[in-house]
Amino acid sequence: MSQTIAVIDFGSQYTQVIARRIRECQVYSKIYHYKTSAEQLRADGVIGIILSGGPSSVFSPKAPIPDRGLFELGVPVLGICYGIQLMGHLLGGKVSKSTHREYGHGTLTIQKPGRLFNKLPKKLRVWNSHGDKLIELPPGFAAIGTTDNSPFAVIEDRKRDFYGIQFHPEVFHSERGVDVIRNFLVNVCGARQDWTTKDFIEHAVADIRKTVGKKSRVLLGLSGGVDSSVAAALLHKAIGKQLTCVFVDNGLLRAGEREQVESLYARNFKIDLRVVDASKLFLRRLKGVTDPEKKRKIIGITFVEVFEKSLKSIGHADYLAQGTLYPDVIESVAIGDNPAALIKSHHNVGGLPERMKLKLLEPLRELFKDEVRAVGEACGLPREVVWRQPFPGPGLGVRVAGEITKARLDVLKAADTILQEEMMASGWYWKVWQSFCVFLPVKSVGVIGDERNYADVIALRIVESKDAMTADWTRLPYDLLQKISNRITNEVRDVSRVVLDISSKPPATIEWE
Ligand code: XMP
């Protein structure tokens, strides 16, 4: 039985980040709604409680107030941001509406490290985001750290093992924040650090089985990308033949992509995979269209249409599974008028689940990308799938600038295959964010032997990035660029010229359309 740390959610955008940091420390945690009773927490055997931040003020009539009994369970409690204010408010201290909001970076000075700041530097850059603040300590507490604006930035009651932190140790911008959390888990709660990816998979498999039961059928749209691939592998592990995957060939895939998907999932994993060849329909609808937004819309609408039609032909299903990850989900508990869950619309395949009366199943919705990759590897997916570069939903449709034709796609696919081969062979494929070719709608004069060759132009787009929000072009070695360019112009008959895109994002974007 795992030891459980309870994260009580007061609607913070960072609640899931707290859970993620706890997993990073290899400790099991569970997120609880703030209304959960102390009895429930006791029954679940929690060994420590973290009170999350949240958008409310403790003075608001709609402020989320937890069961006060959680302070009587005899387990350590750590309040973060709204959590520390709640502790002040509920345990006899005083909170004030601050005239001075504190946002962004601040410097924390630790006067008495205690168990929470054990072996950490005395001064740390930390990240704040709060309006109210504690102005009077509750009985039993002492201040152990200060920032310029908060005399009570870190407080502790050693006797009861209650701690409060005004800043956000869970966010990346708080220096050594994860160490503070680890100190709470290990030094204060005495947690064992034995929660691994394997344990996550076991829990997820048990959860999926419990939700789906022995009879229901689950459908999953497989794109071949990391998220849907890992979701497929995990679901297959849990429910085997009750899972059916649908792969739509829209004619905008890279060379050999459909065959790779068939070979991996149908032959290797023995997943019930239905491949729908809709390439002709997509190309027909895209005929003569040059505007990038129009192309994207046509591709999106046609995908939903084809997917819906294929689901009907497969027969009855109960669930639609999606590889939604946590960064795709902006979720918080419903507090006041806050919506309970907002999901980026592109992940909810055009409102399909409601129209087809399918329930949604999202087994990866609590995970971040790197955790999903670890799950994929543990489920036996090959490195090429788990670590593959992102590929846009509209596929090569946004990499053929101008009109999309079969002939242009063929040229692009041939050139792109060469680029991928060289990136793999040199090891650069794994070092960059994305590397791909773009077909340009211009002709350029070349010469082959003694003959004029008026042919196509291919651009190379190779970028580095952390999150696709910003990107810079990769400085590939000249020798490698030369090899790629030579091979493309020699091996792809219709290409007379290769150019290199040296634009950063911003002002350019990664894709050309
Ligand atoms: P841009 O071109 O906006 O791309 O700099 C940022 C990242 O997003 C990918 N991308 C998409 N992914 N559907 C997707 O799933 C799309 O329509 C789409 N458009 C761009 C792009 O490859 C890059 O990684």
XYZ file of C-alpha atoms and ligand atoms in Angstrom:
537
model
C 0.000 0.000 0.000
C 1.447 3.395 -1.004
C 1.743 6.158 1.491
C -0.481 8.999 0.343
C 0.135 12.720 0.493
C -3.145 14.606 0.133
C -3.066 17.766 -1.966
C -6.168 19.765 -1.116
C -7.223 21.809 -4.127
C -8.484 25.342 -3.607
C -8.617 26.091 -7.299
C -4.994 27.026 -7.947
C -3.667 26.797 -11.466
C -0.636 25.148 -9.840
C -2.343 22.303 -7.965
C -1.306 19.778 -10.605
C 2.190 21.186 -10.553
C 2.378 20.433 -6.818
C 1.303 16.841 -7.564
C 3.918 16.627 -10.278
C 6.690 17.819 -7.940
C 5.613 15.187 -5.408
C 5.862 12.506 -8.112
C 9.309 13.877 -8.979
C 10.257 13.075 -5.387
C 8.913 9.539 -6.014
C 6.129 9.897 -3.484
C 2.469 9.099 -4.179
C -0.057 11.910 -3.932
C -3.726 12.352 -4.564
C -5.567 15.587 -5.288
C -8.673 16.080 -3.168
C -11.529 18.546 -3.547
C -11.406 21.126 -0.770
C -14.731 19.863 0.608
C -13.322 16.392 1.343
C -13.991 15.442 4.964
C -11.208 14.867 7.469
C -12.759 11.436 8.042
C -12.190 10.547 4.395
C -8.559 11.638 4.625
C -8.130 9.534 7.748
C -9.773 6.536 6.064
C -7.376 6.949 3.115
C -4.457 6.845 5.540
C -2.864 10.087 4.366
C 0.498 10.763 5.976
C 0.696 14.462 5.128
C -1.463 17.254 3.728
C -0.595 20.102 1.382
C -3.072 22.965 1.085
C -2.811 24.435 -2.417
C -2.952 28.063 -3.436
C -6.077 29.473 -4.996
C -7.625 32.563 -6.512
C -9.848 33.415 -3.530
C -9.371 35.670 -0.559
C -10.200 34.146 2.841
C -12.475 37.189 3.332
C -14.666 36.398 0.349
C -18.108 35.001 1.241
C -17.480 32.322 -1.387
C -14.025 31.455 -0.043
C -13.376 27.707 -0.149
C -12.977 26.570 3.472
C -11.904 22.979 4.152
C -13.008 20.690 6.964
C -11.235 22.120 10.039
C -10.889 18.548 11.276
C -7.922 18.085 8.962
C -5.852 20.014 11.503
C -6.731 17.392 14.103
C -5.673 14.298 12.179
C -2.206 14.344 13.757
C -0.471 14.501 10.361
C 1.830 17.289 9.085
C 0.224 20.100 7.089
C 1.912 22.459 4.633
C -0.066 25.487 3.429
C 1.077 27.174 0.230
C -0.035 30.750 -0.636
C -3.825 30.666 -0.081
C -2.984 27.643 2.094
C -0.877 29.683 4.550
C -3.608 32.338 4.706
C -6.172 29.663 5.462
C -3.985 28.364 8.274
C -3.687 31.874 9.661
C -7.415 32.446 9.330
C -8.545 29.110 10.783
C -5.906 28.627 13.500
C -6.167 31.998 15.243
C -3.812 34.315 13.318
C -4.709 37.378 11.283
C -4.777 37.876 7.527
C -4.970 41.293 5.938
C -6.074 42.420 2.548
C -2.743 43.600 1.313
C -2.437 47.068 -0.181
C 0.720 45.808 -1.794
C 0.250 42.868 -4.106
C 3.312 40.714 -4.490
C 3.779 39.178 -7.913
C 6.815 37.688 -9.559
C 10.284 37.239 -8.161
C 11.304 38.110 -4.644
C 14.184 37.220 -2.354
C 13.518 34.897 0.522
C 15.774 35.094 3.563
C 15.752 32.113 5.881
C 16.447 32.861 9.533
C 15.988 29.338 10.898
C 16.156 26.523 8.357
C 14.427 23.885 10.511
C 13.415 20.717 8.709
C 11.823 22.472 5.728
C 14.903 24.429 4.623
C 17.448 21.932 5.882
C 20.741 22.218 3.928
C 19.353 24.911 1.616
C 20.945 28.338 1.010
C 19.929 31.161 3.373
C 18.859 33.349 0.445
C 16.728 32.065 -2.408
C 14.963 33.638 -5.371
C 11.308 32.700 -5.065
C 8.164 33.324 -7.059
C 5.159 35.033 -5.512
C 1.602 35.557 -6.628
C -0.634 36.838 -3.863
C -2.743 39.781 -2.764
C -3.607 39.060 0.895
C -0.995 38.229 3.494
C -0.598 36.985 7.018
C -0.033 39.838 9.501
C -0.353 38.012 12.817
C 0.861 34.483 13.555
C -1.525 31.882 14.920
C -0.582 30.622 18.429
C 2.207 28.056 18.412
C 3.760 29.341 15.159
C 7.078 31.118 14.595
C 8.336 32.893 11.498
C 11.428 31.279 9.994
C 11.706 33.145 6.674
C 10.939 36.607 5.307
C 10.675 38.403 1.993
C 10.710 42.175 1.437
C 6.935 42.275 1.639
C 6.135 39.437 4.009
C 7.535 39.197 7.542
C 5.821 35.794 7.664
C 6.884 34.304 4.312
C 7.648 30.936 5.944
C 6.146 29.874 9.280
C 6.248 26.721 11.346
C 4.669 25.121 14.368
C 7.193 22.406 15.150
C 5.067 20.795 17.804
C 2.168 20.040 15.483
C 4.298 19.887 12.313
C 2.322 22.651 10.614
C 4.121 24.769 8.013
C 3.123 27.689 5.835
C 4.838 29.190 2.802
C 3.654 32.425 1.206
C 5.457 31.927 -2.141
C 5.048 29.066 -4.625
C 7.763 26.419 -4.108
C 6.155 24.231 -6.792
C 6.836 26.518 -9.746
C 9.966 26.218 -11.810
C 10.936 29.867 -11.094
C 11.293 29.277 -7.337
C 14.906 28.336 -6.738
C 15.281 24.953 -4.968
C 11.485 24.795 -4.613
C 11.386 21.055 -5.247
C 13.921 20.578 -2.420
C 11.598 22.405 -0.043
C 8.763 20.086 -1.069
C 11.028 17.036 -0.753
C 12.061 18.171 2.739
C 8.403 18.368 3.724
C 7.645 14.936 2.308
C 10.700 13.122 3.591
C 11.983 15.033 6.646
C 8.602 16.055 8.010
C 6.088 13.414 6.819
C 8.616 10.565 6.758
C 7.485 9.493 3.278
C 9.249 6.633 1.523
C 10.533 7.578 -1.920
C 9.400 4.481 -3.766
C 6.649 5.683 -6.140
C 7.736 4.989 -9.720
C 6.424 5.042 -13.276
C 5.631 1.343 -12.867
C 3.392 2.184 -9.923
C 1.689 4.907 -11.951
C 0.974 2.391 -14.692
C -0.430 -0.153 -12.228
C -2.721 2.484 -10.709
C -3.790 3.783 -14.123
C -4.498 0.252 -15.382
C -6.600 -0.524 -12.305
C -8.461 2.787 -12.694
C -9.199 2.204 -16.382
C -10.460 -1.324 -15.662
C -12.699 -0.049 -12.888
C -14.141 2.737 -15.049
C -14.615 0.741 -18.236
C -15.705 -2.563 -16.722
C -15.642 -5.859 -18.571
C -18.143 -5.072 -21.316
C -17.780 -1.462 -22.488
C -15.961 -0.609 -25.663
C -13.390 2.161 -25.994
C -12.403 3.983 -29.163
C -9.222 5.942 -29.627
C -8.150 8.147 -32.512
C -4.546 7.212 -33.077
C -2.421 9.853 -34.793
C 0.936 8.169 -34.323
C 2.089 11.102 -32.161
C 3.476 10.577 -28.661
C 0.304 11.287 -26.674
C -2.171 9.113 -28.537
C 0.443 6.347 -28.871
C 1.070 6.214 -25.130
C -2.671 6.362 -24.411
C -3.164 3.421 -26.804
C -0.406 1.358 -25.173
C -1.743 2.029 -21.681
C -5.361 1.320 -22.607
C -4.357 -1.835 -24.408
C -2.528 -3.013 -21.308
C -5.647 -2.365 -19.258
C -8.486 -3.570 -21.463
C -6.945 -5.431 -24.414
C -9.581 -6.267 -26.995
C -12.103 -3.801 -25.597
C -10.010 -1.087 -27.247
C -10.358 -0.196 -30.916
C -7.989 2.346 -32.470
C -8.836 4.367 -35.548
C -6.089 5.793 -37.721
C -7.114 8.202 -40.456
C -4.827 8.393 -43.476
C -5.494 11.910 -44.725
C -2.896 11.722 -47.473
C -0.866 14.361 -45.629
C 1.356 11.923 -43.747
C 5.069 11.461 -44.149
C 6.464 8.623 -46.257
C 5.944 5.236 -44.617
C 4.034 6.656 -41.659
C 0.874 4.645 -42.155
C 2.862 1.438 -42.583
C 4.809 2.149 -39.371
C 1.594 2.621 -37.426
C 0.140 -0.596 -38.846
C 3.265 -2.571 -38.110
C 3.678 -1.311 -34.548
C 0.107 -1.395 -33.278
C -1.600 -4.090 -35.304
C 1.235 -6.568 -35.716
C 3.407 -5.861 -32.681
C 0.900 -4.868 -30.006
C -2.013 -6.807 -31.568
C -4.293 -3.838 -31.067
C -7.599 -3.825 -32.939
C -6.573 -1.113 -35.423
C -8.824 0.255 -38.167
C -7.023 2.234 -40.842
C -9.295 4.536 -42.783
C -7.896 5.674 -46.110
C -9.448 9.065 -46.771
C -6.529 10.571 -48.696
C -8.507 11.038 -51.906
C -11.311 12.885 -50.110
C -8.874 15.229 -48.334
C -6.982 16.034 -51.545
C -10.218 16.600 -53.451
C -11.422 19.076 -50.861
C -8.086 20.857 -50.777
C -7.895 21.253 -54.545
C -7.164 24.856 -55.527
C -7.035 26.084 -51.906
C -3.995 28.218 -51.092
C -5.019 30.154 -47.989
C -3.393 28.512 -44.920
C -6.338 29.086 -42.597
C -8.786 27.700 -45.154
C -6.595 24.626 -45.557
C -6.493 24.079 -41.806
C -10.260 24.426 -41.529
C -10.921 21.997 -44.380
C -8.497 19.468 -42.916
C -10.041 19.799 -39.436
C -13.646 19.510 -40.583
C -12.901 16.614 -42.922
C -11.060 14.771 -40.160
C -14.018 14.986 -37.771
C -16.378 13.897 -40.540
C -14.263 10.889 -41.544
C -13.632 9.928 -37.923
C -17.322 10.122 -37.035
C -18.306 8.068 -40.054
C -15.720 5.425 -39.278
C -16.902 5.179 -35.662
C -20.426 4.523 -36.885
C -19.242 1.673 -39.059
C -17.305 0.136 -36.179
C -20.461 -0.255 -34.167
C -21.450 0.509 -30.614
C -18.939 2.124 -28.285
C -19.179 3.661 -24.837
C -16.010 5.681 -24.468
C -13.871 7.908 -26.617
C -10.318 7.927 -25.295
C -7.978 10.839 -25.876
C -4.323 11.376 -25.123
C -4.981 14.696 -23.394
C -2.072 15.790 -21.194
C -2.154 18.114 -18.236
C -0.829 21.148 -20.142
C -3.837 20.739 -22.472
C -6.204 20.915 -19.555
C -6.736 24.058 -17.574
C -8.593 22.708 -14.677
C -9.552 23.823 -11.243
C -12.279 22.951 -8.833
C -15.412 25.021 -9.309
C -15.154 27.944 -6.925
C -17.692 30.750 -7.194
C -18.264 31.384 -10.851
C -15.061 29.714 -12.057
C -15.721 27.105 -14.705
C -14.863 23.640 -13.434
C -12.807 22.551 -16.402
C -11.699 24.202 -19.580
C -10.244 22.019 -22.244
C -8.533 23.329 -25.328
C -11.071 22.857 -28.059
C -8.824 21.048 -30.541
C -8.506 18.158 -28.138
C -12.185 17.591 -27.998
C -12.499 16.336 -31.553
C -15.107 18.806 -32.793
C -17.652 18.113 -30.046
C -17.752 14.471 -31.122
C -18.157 12.898 -27.680
C -21.399 14.814 -26.986
C -22.857 14.245 -30.452
C -22.150 10.539 -30.336
C -23.029 10.219 -26.661
C -19.591 8.894 -25.857
C -18.043 9.304 -22.449
C -14.526 10.739 -22.422
C -11.605 8.724 -21.113
C -8.347 10.596 -20.623
C -5.838 8.357 -18.828
C -2.925 10.815 -19.193
C -4.696 13.985 -18.119
C -2.660 14.402 -14.940
C 0.707 13.931 -16.593
C 3.238 16.234 -18.165
C 4.998 15.408 -21.427
C 8.173 13.956 -19.946
C 6.130 11.742 -17.619
C 4.073 10.532 -20.595
C 7.294 9.586 -22.357
C 8.430 7.598 -19.320
C 5.072 5.779 -19.263
C 5.382 5.058 -23.000
C 8.841 3.566 -22.572
C 7.680 1.449 -19.629
C 4.752 0.174 -21.756
C 7.227 -1.030 -24.367
C 6.886 1.639 -27.057
C 10.063 2.115 -29.119
C 12.276 5.177 -28.667
C 11.365 6.442 -32.153
C 7.741 6.773 -31.066
C 8.253 7.990 -27.519
C 10.850 10.620 -28.410
C 9.645 11.582 -31.832
C 9.453 15.212 -32.801
C 6.088 16.988 -32.769
C 4.109 16.792 -36.011
C 1.195 19.158 -36.651
C -2.356 17.814 -36.852
C -2.838 19.111 -40.434
C 0.361 17.248 -41.344
C 2.128 18.037 -44.595
C -0.880 20.176 -45.479
C 0.807 23.102 -43.718
C 4.212 22.224 -45.163
C 3.227 22.528 -48.807
C 3.045 26.284 -49.169
C 0.375 27.228 -51.698
C -1.860 24.656 -53.342
C -1.588 21.043 -52.177
C -1.323 18.503 -54.952
C -0.350 14.852 -54.964
C 2.747 15.655 -57.054
C 3.908 18.336 -54.625
C 3.297 16.034 -51.654
C 5.376 13.326 -53.298
C 8.306 15.717 -53.802
C 8.032 16.916 -50.208
C 7.848 13.371 -48.818
C 10.936 12.276 -50.759
C 12.940 15.306 -49.621
C 11.757 14.976 -46.028
C 12.720 11.290 -45.908
C 16.291 12.238 -46.833
C 16.395 14.969 -44.193
C 15.124 12.556 -41.503
C 17.635 9.878 -42.533
C 20.541 12.313 -42.242
C 19.279 13.778 -38.961
C 19.010 10.275 -37.504
C 22.361 9.098 -38.865
C 24.161 12.109 -37.394
C 22.269 11.933 -34.093
C 21.004 15.504 -34.569
C 17.383 14.298 -34.762
C 17.359 13.801 -30.988
C 19.001 17.129 -30.210
C 16.585 19.483 -31.962
C 12.924 20.299 -31.381
C 11.837 19.763 -34.970
C 13.468 19.180 -38.333
C 11.419 19.084 -41.512
C 11.193 20.137 -45.144
C 8.792 22.655 -46.631
C 7.684 22.682 -50.256
C 7.812 26.215 -51.693
C 5.397 27.176 -54.468
C 8.091 28.618 -56.703
C 10.164 27.170 -59.499
C 13.835 27.822 -59.826
C 16.288 27.253 -62.634
C 18.940 24.605 -62.212
C 21.236 22.697 -64.456
C 21.719 18.929 -64.678
C 24.477 17.789 -66.987
C 24.097 20.261 -69.829
C 20.388 20.629 -69.472
C 18.328 23.330 -67.926
C 16.200 22.040 -65.046
C 13.360 24.356 -64.111
C 12.193 22.668 -60.909
C 10.934 22.920 -57.335
C 12.471 24.498 -54.258
C 12.657 22.860 -50.822
C 13.307 24.768 -47.599
C 14.890 23.118 -44.563
C 13.364 24.106 -41.213
C 15.340 22.889 -38.196
C 14.662 24.529 -34.855
C 15.496 24.356 -31.187
C 12.878 25.086 -28.588
C 11.749 24.171 -25.082
C 7.989 24.480 -25.508
C 7.349 25.715 -29.085
C 6.432 29.156 -27.726
C 9.787 30.526 -28.803
C 12.303 28.863 -31.105
C 15.615 29.493 -32.761
C 17.069 27.954 -35.924
C 19.611 25.254 -35.245
C 23.202 25.820 -36.299
C 23.734 22.449 -37.988
C 27.305 21.732 -39.116
C 27.913 22.959 -42.695
C 29.073 19.502 -43.754
C 25.803 17.977 -42.678
C 23.783 20.698 -44.417
C 25.806 20.127 -47.548
C 25.140 16.393 -47.445
C 21.396 16.932 -46.986
C 21.243 19.481 -49.791
C 23.310 17.323 -52.183
C 21.227 14.264 -51.530
C 17.921 16.100 -52.013
C 18.941 17.749 -55.293
C 20.520 14.537 -56.581
C 17.909 12.040 -55.475
C 14.671 14.010 -55.854
C 14.400 14.721 -59.561
C 11.993 17.598 -59.253
C 14.063 19.664 -56.850
C 16.633 22.084 -58.251
C 17.383 24.084 -55.120
C 17.478 23.679 -51.328
C 17.324 26.723 -49.036
C 17.762 27.034 -45.274
C 15.240 28.873 -43.095
C 17.164 31.007 -40.589
C 14.226 32.733 -38.894
C 13.585 32.594 -35.186
C 10.163 32.477 -33.524
C 9.052 35.197 -33.024
C 8.735 36.862 -35.468
C 8.355 33.743 -37.647
C 6.457 30.652 -36.526
C 7.907 27.143 -36.622
C 5.600 25.888 -39.370
C 5.329 27.942 -42.543
C 1.539 28.016 -42.602
P 4.029 27.244 -34.786
O 4.062 27.035 -36.263
O 2.764 27.923 -34.324
O 3.999 25.805 -34.149
O 5.248 27.949 -34.265
C 4.219 25.521 -32.789
C 4.218 24.013 -32.592
O 2.908 23.490 -32.810
C 2.903 22.568 -33.887
N 1.669 22.824 -34.635
C 0.535 22.108 -34.517
N 0.249 21.016 -33.778
N -1.944 20.978 -34.678
C -0.985 20.447 -33.877
O -1.251 19.437 -33.227
C -1.734 22.082 -35.435
O -2.607 22.542 -36.156
C -0.425 22.661 -35.351
N 0.150 23.754 -35.953
C 1.428 23.815 -35.489
C 4.168 22.843 -34.650
O 4.630 21.700 -35.362
C 5.112 23.285 -33.568
O 5.671 22.184 -32.867
